[in-house]
Amino acid sequence: MEQDLTDRLRAQFARRLATESGSERGQAAAEENQEPGTGANTVGWDQQDQLRSELPDQEGREAAAGLEGEWDAEEPGPSEAGGGSEREPGSPQPSGSRGGELAGRRERRGEPREGQNREHWWKPGSFHPGSIREMYWERSKRRYQERALTQSIKSPNKWKYRQDKKPHGLTPPRPEEPKEIDVCQEDLLIPSQGRRPTVRFGFQTAFRKTSQWSTVSPSGSVINELAKMGDPDVLEMVQQDRQFSKEERYSKANEDLRSGESSFLICQEPRFKKDEQSKDSIFFRDGIRKIDFVLSYVDDIKKEAELKAERRRQFEQNLRKTGLELEIEDKMNSEDGRTYFVKIHAPWEVLVTYAEVLGIKMPVKESDIPSADRLPFSCMLEPLKLPKDVKYPTPDYFTVQFSRHRQELFLIKDESSFFPSSSRNRIVYYILSRCPFGMEDGKKRFGIERLLNSHTYSSAFPLHDGQYWKASEPPNPVNQRNILYRNWARFSYFYKEQPFNLIRDYYGEKIGIYFVFLGFYTEMLFFAAMIGLACFIYGLLTIPKTSGSSSEICDPKIGGQIIMCPLCDELCDYWRLNSTCLASKISHLFDNESTVFFAIFMGIWVTLFLEFWKRRQARLEYEWDLVDFEEEQQQLQLRPEFEAMCTKRKLNAVTQELEPYLPLCSRLPWYILSGVTVTLWMALVVACMVAVIVYRLSVFATFASFMESEASLKHVKSFLTPQITTSLSGSCLNFIVILILNFFYEKISAWITKMEIPRTHQEYESSLTLKMFLFQFVNYYSSCFYVAFFKGKFVGYPGKYTYLFGVWRSEECDPAGCLVELTTQLTIIMTGKQIFGNIKEAIYPLVLNWWRRRKARTNSEKLYSRWEQDHDLETFGSLELFYEYLETVIQFGFVTLFVASFPLAPLLALLNNIIEIRVDAWKLTTQYRRPVAAKAHSIGVWQDILYGMAVLSVATNAVIVAFTSDMVPRLVYHYAYSVNESWPMSGYINNSLSVFLIADFPNNTVPSEKRDYNTCRYRDYRNPPDSEDKYAHNIQFWHVLAAKMTFIIIMEHVVFLIKFLLAWMIPDVPKDVLERVKREKLMTVKILHDFELNKLKENLRLNSASSTDFAKHFAIKENQANLAESTP
C-alpha cells in the first residue's frame, strides 16, 4: 500500500514536471511512472527563444543554436559527438522531438516584431543555400559538437546534460577564444560518476539578474509529501524541479560554489591530512564540510554479519540518494581498532529542502519591537544576571517559515552558518529516521532506530562543538558547549540565572523548555519555602510556652500518672504517657496554629504557580517562535514505527491528503493488555505496602520487648521509642521496595507503550506518561496516604481490636496524633529519593564514561578524534527528559499533597532543585552525547497532571488538618468542653483519653506480666466502663467528627473560590506579548507582500528590457546581413 502511494506521488510529480517543461526528459519520466489509463500533458515553453532573449549578442545565439542542435539528437557520447547526427538547417525536424516542436511553434507564431520589415523576418529552417545565415548556423553547430567531443574524450564515462544549476551569464571559456567568448553552463556536460571537472566561470554584466526563486513550483507539495515518507530520491526530484524552472536560468553568479559546500570542492584534495588534523575538528577531511551527524558500527563475526553489512550498504546508498554526503573512517584509524565511523554532512540543497518540509522558521528582518521595560528593583538582581552576550546570543528577528523558493527573503549572510547546528542535526535525524534499507519479510524496513535496535549500527549522534573545558580554535566555529559549561554547568554559578536562549540554540526547544520550567518552579518554591520555614520557626519558638498537649504529656504529675493500655497483645506491657514526651514536642513543630494557615497558603500558591507558568510559557512561545507550533506538530511528528506498521491510508478531512491509518481493532488487544498490566502492577504496589504494614505490626512487639529487657538501651528510650523505631525501619524498607518496583516497571511500561503503536511522538509520550505516573503515584504516595488517612482510624478499642487478616492487630497512632509518623515517612521518602537521584545522575554516567574510555584507549599514538570522544560518552536516551519531568512532578506532589504535615518540604525541594539544575546541566554538557534537537511548545501532558495534583492537594491538606493532626479536636475542646476560662486547654489530654477496665481484657490479649492496675487509658472518645452503653462512642466523638467535616468543606470552598478568582483575574497571555505577536504577524505579512511585489516588478521590468534589447540587437544584425548580401 505504501509503495503504491509512493509510485502515485512519483507519477504525479513527473506529470507536473512534464506539464511545466514539455521536455523529453519530463515526458519520459511521466510515461515511466504514470498510472494506467493516464497520460502526460506536454505543454512547454520556448526555451530557445528564452536563451536568445537572455543572450542577445552573437555568442548567445551560437549557444542557443548549439542547444537546439543538442535537442535534436540524444545526449552525445564519445562515439557520436563528432558527427552523424547533424541535420540540415532547412530540413524538417523529426516528429515529437523537442527541436521540431519548438521550430513548429515558432513558425506558427512567427510574426515580425513591431517596426520590423516582414521581408527580412529570419526563421530557422528557411535559410537560402550559401547564405551568411546558413554559414552562421553551421559554424555554431560545429563549434558546439567540437566542445562535446572534447569533453567526451577527457572521460570515458557517460556524460549527462546538466541544467539544474544554470547561473545567469556564467560560461566556461571556449578553447579557441578564451578571452572573448563564454557559453552558458547548459553547454557543460557533467559525468554521472567519477571526478567532476574543474570549472572556471566568467561573468556577463549586460543584464541584471532576477530572483532565483520567483515562482513556487506546483510540484512542491508532492516533494514535501515524499520527503515526509522518507523517499530517498526526493533531492533528485528537487533538482529536476529546479532544472525546468524558468527562474532558475537567472540564478546567482556563484550558484555552483554555494557557501564552500559545493560539490565541485568535494573532489579537491583534503585540506588536512589525518595525522595533521586537529583532534577537535568537526569537519570532513577537506576542512570545509561540517559534520552534522555520526554513525558508528563494529564488524560483526556472527551469522548475521552479512545481513547487517547489506543493510548498512543499502541504508548508506539511500542516504546518498537523499543528498546527504558521507565520509567513512576506517576502523584502523579509530583508537580501539574495531569501530567504523560514518560522518554525515547535510549540504545546502538538503537543508533548504527539509527546512521547508519541517516548517522551520528563519529570520527575515531584525525586530524593531523595543525590549520589555526593566523592573523597578532589577538593579538589585544584577549579581544574579548573566552577561548580555550569553543571555542573548543573537538579536531578535521577525521570522517566517522557510521556503526554498524565496531564499532572497531571508537574512542569509553565510549559508554554512545560516541554519543553527540544532536545526541541522534535527533535519539529518529526520532523514535518518525515514530512510529505507530494504525489504524484509515482505515489508519495507526503514529508520535508524530499527538499525540501532538490531545492532546494525552501534550508535547515532550529532557532534558536540568541541571540548567543554576550552574554547574552540580556528577553523572550528564558536564552541557553544564551552560557553554553556562556563556560564551554566558549574556549581559555583548556582545563584545565577540560566542562559535559556543558548540552551535552546544548542539542544533544541524541547530540552530548553524543561530547564525553563525547572527554573521557574524553583523560583516559585523560594516563596513557599520562606513561608514554610517561618511556620516551622513559629512552632519551634512556641514549644516552651505552649499549654497544649505536649506540656501535659511531659508533666510528671499528669502524663507520668496516666497508665496507657498495651500496644500489642501479650508481649507488650502497660506504659506511661510521659514516655512519648519527645514525640509530642516534635509533633508540635508541625501541628500548631500555623498549620492551617500554611495549608491554605499552599492551596493559593499552587494556583499562582500554574497561572504564572502559563504566562511564562506564552512569553516563551513568542520568544522562541513557537506560537503556531501546534499545527506543525500534528503534521510532522508521525512516528516511523507507526508508518511502518500501517497497511491502510485514510484521507485527512483537513489537509485532504492520505495519511497512514491503523484501525482500532488492530490495537485494541494491546490496549487491553496495557490496562491489565498497569492494574496488576498497581495492585502489586498495594500488596508491597500491606507487606510493609505486616512487617511493622510483626516487629513492633519484638522491638517493645527487646527495649524493655535490654538495660543498655535505657538511655535511648526517651527518644527512640518502639513506635519511632518501627516507623523509621518501615519507612526505609518501603523506600527500598519503591526503588526496586520502579526499576522493573520502567522496562515493562516502555515495552507495552511501543506495542500500542502510538501514532505520533506526542501520543507515545502521553501514553507512557499516564502509565508511569499512575504507577509512581501509587508507589511513592501509597504509604503516605495510609498513614494520613487510615492508620489509627479503624483500630477498635481494648478487648475488641480489629485485626489484619485476623492475625495482626491494627496500628495505633501516638497520643499526640499520627502527624509525626506522616512527617517521618514523608521526609525519608522525599529526601531519600532526591539524594539517590542526584547521586545516580552524577556518579553513574561519570563512572560509565571513565570505564568506556579506559577500555577504548589502546593506542595513544592514534588521533583521538572529536567523534571518538563523543562516542565514548553516555547516551542521552529518548526517555531521559521524560524521567526528569517525572522526578520533578513527583516532587511537586510531595510539596503540595502532604505539605500540611511537613512545612519544610518546599525548603527541601528548593535546595534539591538548585543542585538538580546544575547537576542536569553538568551531565548534559560534559557526560552525555549531544542529544538530537527536538521542538516542543509546552511541557505537554505534565501540565494537565500538575493541574490535577493542584486540585487534589486542596482536599488532601484539608483532610490531613482535620483527621491526622490534632487541631480540630483541640478547637472543639477549647470552645465546647473547656471548664477553665483562664487556661482553656488544661485537661485536654485527660479529656481525649478514654478509660478501659483491665478486667474486661480477653485472656489472649492480656499482658503476660501481672500489674496492680485496675484501668488503663486509650485514645478515643468512648463511654467509661460504668456506663450503661460502655465503650460506645460518646457525644463528643460526634461533635468532633462534625467539626472535622465542617472544616474540610469550609477550607475546600474557601481555597477553591480563591483559586478560581485568581485564575479568572490573571490572563494566560501577558498583554505585551499579545501586542508583540500581533505586531510581528503584521510585519511578517508586510515583508512578504513587499517582497512579492518587488519581485513581480523586477520580473516585468527585466522581461520588457530583454525584449526591447533583443529586438534592437536583432535588427542591427539583420541589417548587417542584408547589407553584406547586397554588396557585390
XYZ file of N, CA and C in Angstrom, residues 692-829:
414
model
N 4.675 -4.262 54.044
C 5.435 -3.397 54.949
C 4.642 -3.156 56.237
N 3.322 -3.002 56.102
C 2.485 -2.845 57.301
C 2.562 -4.092 58.174
N 2.515 -5.257 57.551
C 2.646 -6.508 58.305
C 3.998 -6.570 59.002
N 5.023 -6.112 58.288
C 6.354 -6.069 58.922
C 6.331 -5.181 60.160
N 5.705 -4.006 60.041
C 5.664 -3.088 61.187
C 4.893 -3.706 62.350
N 3.783 -4.380 62.028
C 2.997 -4.996 63.095
C 3.731 -6.151 63.757
N 4.455 -6.914 62.952
C 5.105 -8.106 63.494
C 6.348 -7.771 64.307
N 7.056 -6.701 63.926
C 8.302 -6.395 64.633
C 8.078 -5.422 65.786
N 6.888 -4.796 65.811
C 6.673 -3.838 66.886
C 6.789 -4.512 68.258
N 6.154 -5.670 68.415
C 6.214 -6.376 69.694
C 7.640 -6.783 70.020
N 8.387 -7.158 68.976
C 9.788 -7.549 69.187
C 10.602 -6.376 69.682
N 10.411 -5.221 69.028
C 11.133 -4.025 69.467
C 10.743 -3.647 70.896
N 9.441 -3.731 71.181
C 8.966 -3.327 72.508
C 9.554 -4.215 73.601
N 9.494 -5.530 73.440
C 10.012 -6.444 74.460
C 11.526 -6.346 74.576
N 12.213 -6.144 73.429
C 13.680 -6.061 73.451
C 14.132 -4.800 74.169
N 13.485 -3.678 73.906
C 13.892 -2.424 74.530
C 13.552 -2.413 76.019
N 12.505 -3.145 76.411
C 12.177 -3.218 77.831
C 13.184 -4.084 78.583
N 13.632 -5.142 77.953
C 14.520 -6.089 78.648
C 15.988 -5.687 78.580
N 16.378 -4.900 77.591
C 17.790 -4.552 77.408
C 18.104 -3.323 78.250
N 18.961 -3.513 79.228
C 19.300 -2.411 80.136
C 20.165 -1.358 79.465
N 20.965 -1.771 78.478
C 21.865 -0.828 77.806
C 21.104 0.219 76.993
N 19.838 -0.040 76.689
C 19.046 0.899 75.898
C 18.218 1.828 76.762
N 18.504 1.835 78.041
C 17.702 2.642 78.955
C 17.801 4.127 78.648
N 19.006 4.564 78.206
C 19.206 5.994 77.972
C 18.605 6.469 76.656
N 18.341 5.557 75.747
C 17.792 5.976 74.459
C 16.288 5.782 74.383
N 15.702 5.243 75.435
C 14.265 5.006 75.413
C 13.463 6.291 75.310
N 14.031 7.369 75.802
C 13.268 8.614 75.845
C 12.996 9.163 74.444
N 13.917 8.946 73.485
C 13.692 9.468 72.134
C 13.578 8.366 71.083
N 13.981 7.109 71.430
C 13.871 6.013 70.477
C 12.866 5.007 71.019
N 11.617 5.361 70.933
C 10.540 4.502 71.415
C 10.260 3.391 70.399
N 9.553 2.338 70.808
C 9.196 1.286 69.837
C 8.409 1.818 68.644
N 7.549 2.834 68.868
C 6.792 3.404 67.764
C 7.710 4.076 66.739
N 8.652 4.893 67.242
C 9.556 5.603 66.323
C 10.479 4.618 65.611
N 10.983 3.632 66.349
C 11.875 2.646 65.740
C 11.172 1.880 64.630
N 9.947 1.452 64.909
C 9.187 0.721 63.893
C 8.886 1.614 62.696
N 8.536 2.870 62.938
C 8.215 3.789 61.851
C 9.427 4.049 60.966
N 10.597 4.268 61.589
C 11.812 4.536 60.812
C 12.213 3.342 59.958
N 12.242 2.171 60.557
C 12.646 0.978 59.809
C 11.633 0.646 58.710
N 10.349 0.817 59.011
C 9.329 0.561 57.999
C 9.417 1.536 56.833
N 9.699 2.812 57.114
C 9.829 3.811 56.044
C 11.028 3.509 55.161
N 12.153 3.129 55.774
C 13.342 2.785 54.979
C 13.081 1.553 54.110
N 12.430 0.552 54.672
C 12.103 -0.641 53.898
C 11.156 -0.299 52.753
N 10.207 0.555 53.013
C 9.263 0.968 51.968
C 9.972 1.709 50.846
N 10.953 2.537 51.187
C 11.716 3.271 50.170
C 12.505 2.311 49.275
N 13.106 1.276 49.864
C 13.846 0.291 49.074
C 12.911 -0.458 48.127
N 11.741 -0.815 48.618
C 10.756 -1.506 47.771
C 10.328 -0.603 46.617
N 10.168 0.689 46.887
C 9.782 1.643 45.836
C 10.814 1.662 44.718
N 12.090 1.714 45.069
C 13.150 1.760 44.055
C 13.175 0.477 43.219
N 12.998 -0.662 43.867
C 13.024 -1.940 43.144
C 11.847 -2.031 42.169
N 10.667 -1.668 42.633
C 9.494 -1.734 41.753
C 9.619 -0.756 40.591
N 10.182 0.417 40.842
C 10.373 1.386 39.764
C 11.278 0.844 38.678
N 12.347 0.186 39.066
C 13.326 -0.331 38.111
C 12.667 -1.294 37.124
N 11.873 -2.208 37.611
C 11.255 -3.204 36.730
C 10.088 -2.617 35.931
N 9.322 -1.746 36.576
C 8.143 -1.220 35.898
C 8.518 -0.305 34.729
N 9.633 0.410 34.839
C 10.059 1.284 33.748
C 10.267 0.491 32.466
N 10.882 -0.679 32.581
C 11.126 -1.507 31.397
C 9.815 -2.005 30.810
N 8.935 -2.469 31.666
C 7.679 -3.054 31.187
C 6.788 -1.983 30.559
N 6.687 -0.827 31.176
C 5.803 0.216 30.648
C 6.282 0.724 29.295
N 7.608 0.862 29.107
C 8.128 1.300 27.812
C 7.823 0.272 26.723
N 7.946 -1.005 27.049
C 7.673 -2.061 26.066
C 6.186 -2.093 25.697
N 5.321 -1.986 26.687
C 3.885 -2.029 26.413
C 3.464 -0.822 25.574
N 4.033 0.342 25.860
C 3.672 1.541 25.092
C 4.077 1.392 23.630
N 5.220 0.789 23.354
C 5.622 0.551 21.971
C 4.660 -0.402 21.278
N 4.191 -1.391 22.008
C 3.279 -2.359 21.405
C 1.915 -1.746 21.067
N 1.562 -0.649 21.725
C 0.308 0.032 21.410
C 0.357 0.753 20.066
N 1.561 0.949 19.526
C 1.796 1.617 18.246
C 1.148 3.002 18.233
N 1.563 3.920 19.102
C 1.001 5.279 19.074
C 1.309 5.958 17.737
N 0.433 6.842 17.326
C 0.543 7.470 16.009
C 1.654 8.523 15.962
N 1.706 9.390 16.956
C 2.688 10.473 16.974
C 3.560 10.351 18.200
N 4.647 11.110 18.188
C 5.521 11.128 19.354
C 4.788 11.680 20.576
N 3.887 12.626 20.346
C 3.124 13.176 21.466
C 2.219 12.112 22.077
N 1.573 11.313 21.230
C 0.733 10.237 21.749
C 1.566 9.201 22.500
N 2.750 8.921 21.996
C 3.625 7.960 22.671
C 4.007 8.470 24.068
N 4.422 9.733 24.131
C 4.813 10.287 25.421
C 3.620 10.396 26.362
N 2.461 10.751 25.840
C 1.274 10.854 26.692
C 0.885 9.499 27.261
N 0.938 8.460 26.428
C 0.595 7.123 26.902
C 1.590 6.636 27.950
N 2.868 6.830 27.669
C 3.888 6.407 28.632
C 3.796 7.229 29.915
N 3.514 8.505 29.779
C 3.384 9.366 30.956
C 2.246 8.900 31.850
N 1.120 8.567 31.248
C -0.030 8.116 32.035
C 0.315 6.838 32.805
N 0.958 5.892 32.138
C 1.302 4.633 32.801
C 2.299 4.867 33.938
N 3.352 5.596 33.627
C 4.401 5.792 34.637
C 3.898 6.623 35.804
N 3.106 7.656 35.520
C 2.654 8.495 36.622
C 1.681 7.757 37.526
N 0.739 7.020 36.941
C -0.195 6.263 37.773
C 0.545 5.291 38.680
N 1.528 4.613 38.108
C 2.280 3.653 38.921
C 3.076 4.363 40.009
N 3.824 5.383 39.619
C 4.665 6.056 40.606
C 3.831 6.825 41.624
N 2.676 7.302 41.219
C 1.788 7.942 42.181
C 1.428 6.953 43.288
N 1.027 5.769 42.895
C 0.687 4.739 43.888
C 1.932 4.288 44.638
N 3.035 4.161 43.930
C 4.253 3.631 44.536
C 4.816 4.572 45.597
N 4.886 5.850 45.281
C 5.505 6.813 46.207
C 4.538 7.303 47.287
N 3.270 7.456 46.923
C 2.346 8.114 47.845
C 1.471 7.160 48.640
N 1.471 5.869 48.302
C 0.542 4.954 48.973
C 0.814 4.878 50.475
N 2.090 4.801 50.857
C 2.407 4.716 52.291
C 2.021 5.995 53.017
N 2.197 7.155 52.339
C 1.813 8.426 52.964
C 0.300 8.522 53.113
N -0.439 8.069 52.099
C -1.897 8.069 52.199
C -2.361 7.137 53.326
N -1.677 6.019 53.482
C -2.057 5.088 54.543
C -1.894 5.732 55.918
N -0.747 6.355 56.147
C -0.507 6.975 57.464
C -1.462 8.143 57.686
N -1.704 8.927 56.619
C -2.506 10.139 56.787
C -3.991 9.837 56.962
N -4.516 8.835 56.277
C -5.963 8.675 56.222
C -6.485 7.363 56.803
N -5.598 6.409 57.065
C -6.099 5.107 57.517
C -5.512 4.652 58.846
N -4.265 4.962 59.107
C -3.653 4.457 60.327
C -4.328 5.059 61.557
N -4.683 4.196 62.492
C -5.288 4.631 63.743
C -6.748 4.997 63.648
N -7.336 4.912 62.440
C -8.742 5.305 62.290
C -9.693 4.122 62.486
N -9.201 2.906 62.336
C -10.059 1.716 62.440
C -9.426 0.690 63.380
N -9.005 1.182 64.541
C -8.276 0.322 65.483
C -9.226 -0.493 66.353
N -10.331 0.096 66.690
C -11.216 -0.525 67.675
C -10.870 -0.017 69.066
N -11.053 -0.851 70.068
C -10.728 -0.453 71.444
C -10.277 -1.706 72.197
N -9.631 -1.541 73.344
C -9.124 -2.702 74.080
C -10.229 -3.729 74.329
N -9.865 -4.960 74.095
C -10.835 -6.033 74.252
C -11.580 -6.337 72.973
N -11.567 -5.358 72.018
C -12.236 -5.587 70.745
C -11.477 -4.874 69.619
N -10.212 -5.200 69.533
C -9.393 -4.612 68.488
C -9.724 -5.250 67.138
N -9.408 -4.473 66.032
C -9.517 -5.030 64.679
C -8.178 -5.653 64.302
N -8.248 -6.721 63.525
C -7.045 -7.461 63.169
C -6.929 -7.556 61.641
N -5.693 -7.394 61.171
C -5.396 -7.543 59.754
C -5.242 -9.025 59.436
N -6.090 -9.522 58.524
C -6.126 -10.939 58.165
C -6.393 -11.833 59.382
N -6.983 -11.229 60.421
C -7.306 -11.999 61.619
C -6.109 -12.387 62.455
N -4.934 -11.831 62.154
C -3.696 -12.232 62.847
C -3.030 -11.048 63.516
N -2.796 -9.969 62.736
C -2.032 -8.846 63.266
C -2.968 -7.715 63.671
N -2.748 -7.217 64.858
C -3.571 -6.135 65.373
C -3.248 -4.825 64.673
N -4.274 -4.045 64.375
C -4.083 -2.785 63.661
C -3.238 -1.817 64.479
N -2.514 -0.962 63.730
C -1.620 0.011 64.379
C -2.426 1.154 64.985
N -1.858 1.680 66.070
C -2.445 2.847 66.720
C -1.549 4.058 66.525
N -2.150 5.228 66.543
C -1.380 6.463 66.479
C -0.843 6.818 67.856
N 0.141 7.682 67.853
C 0.656 8.223 69.098
C -0.432 9.050 69.766
N -0.411 9.164 71.081
C -1.417 10.006 71.756
C -1.461 11.432 71.239
N -0.335 11.917 70.685
C -0.331 13.273 70.111
C -0.769 13.280 68.662
N -1.120 12.126 68.099
C -1.579 12.066 66.709
C -0.577 11.356 65.805
N -1.012 11.074 64.566
C -0.175 10.382 63.582
C 0.639 11.330 62.729
N 0.587 12.615 63.028
C 1.275 13.581 62.174
C 2.783 13.395 62.197
N 3.337 13.015 63.356
C 4.787 12.808 63.439
C 5.211 11.669 62.540
N 4.438 10.593 62.543
C 4.787 9.463 61.696
C 4.633 9.814 60.222
N 3.629 10.598 59.864
C 3.489 11.035 58.479
C 4.666 11.909 58.067
N 5.090 12.785 58.959
C 6.261 13.616 58.677
C 7.506 12.763 58.477
N 7.673 11.751 59.324
C 8.826 10.857 59.194
C 8.792 10.121 57.854
N 7.633 9.591 57.518
C 7.503 8.864 56.251
C 7.793 9.781 55.073
N 7.233 10.965 55.099
C 7.413 11.909 54.001
C 8.867 12.347 53.877
N 9.517 12.609 55.002
C 10.906 13.064 54.978
C 11.835 11.993 54.415
N 11.664 10.757 54.853
C 12.554 9.681 54.401
C 12.387 9.427 52.905
N 11.148 9.333 52.438
C 10.930 9.020 51.019
C 11.360 10.197 50.138
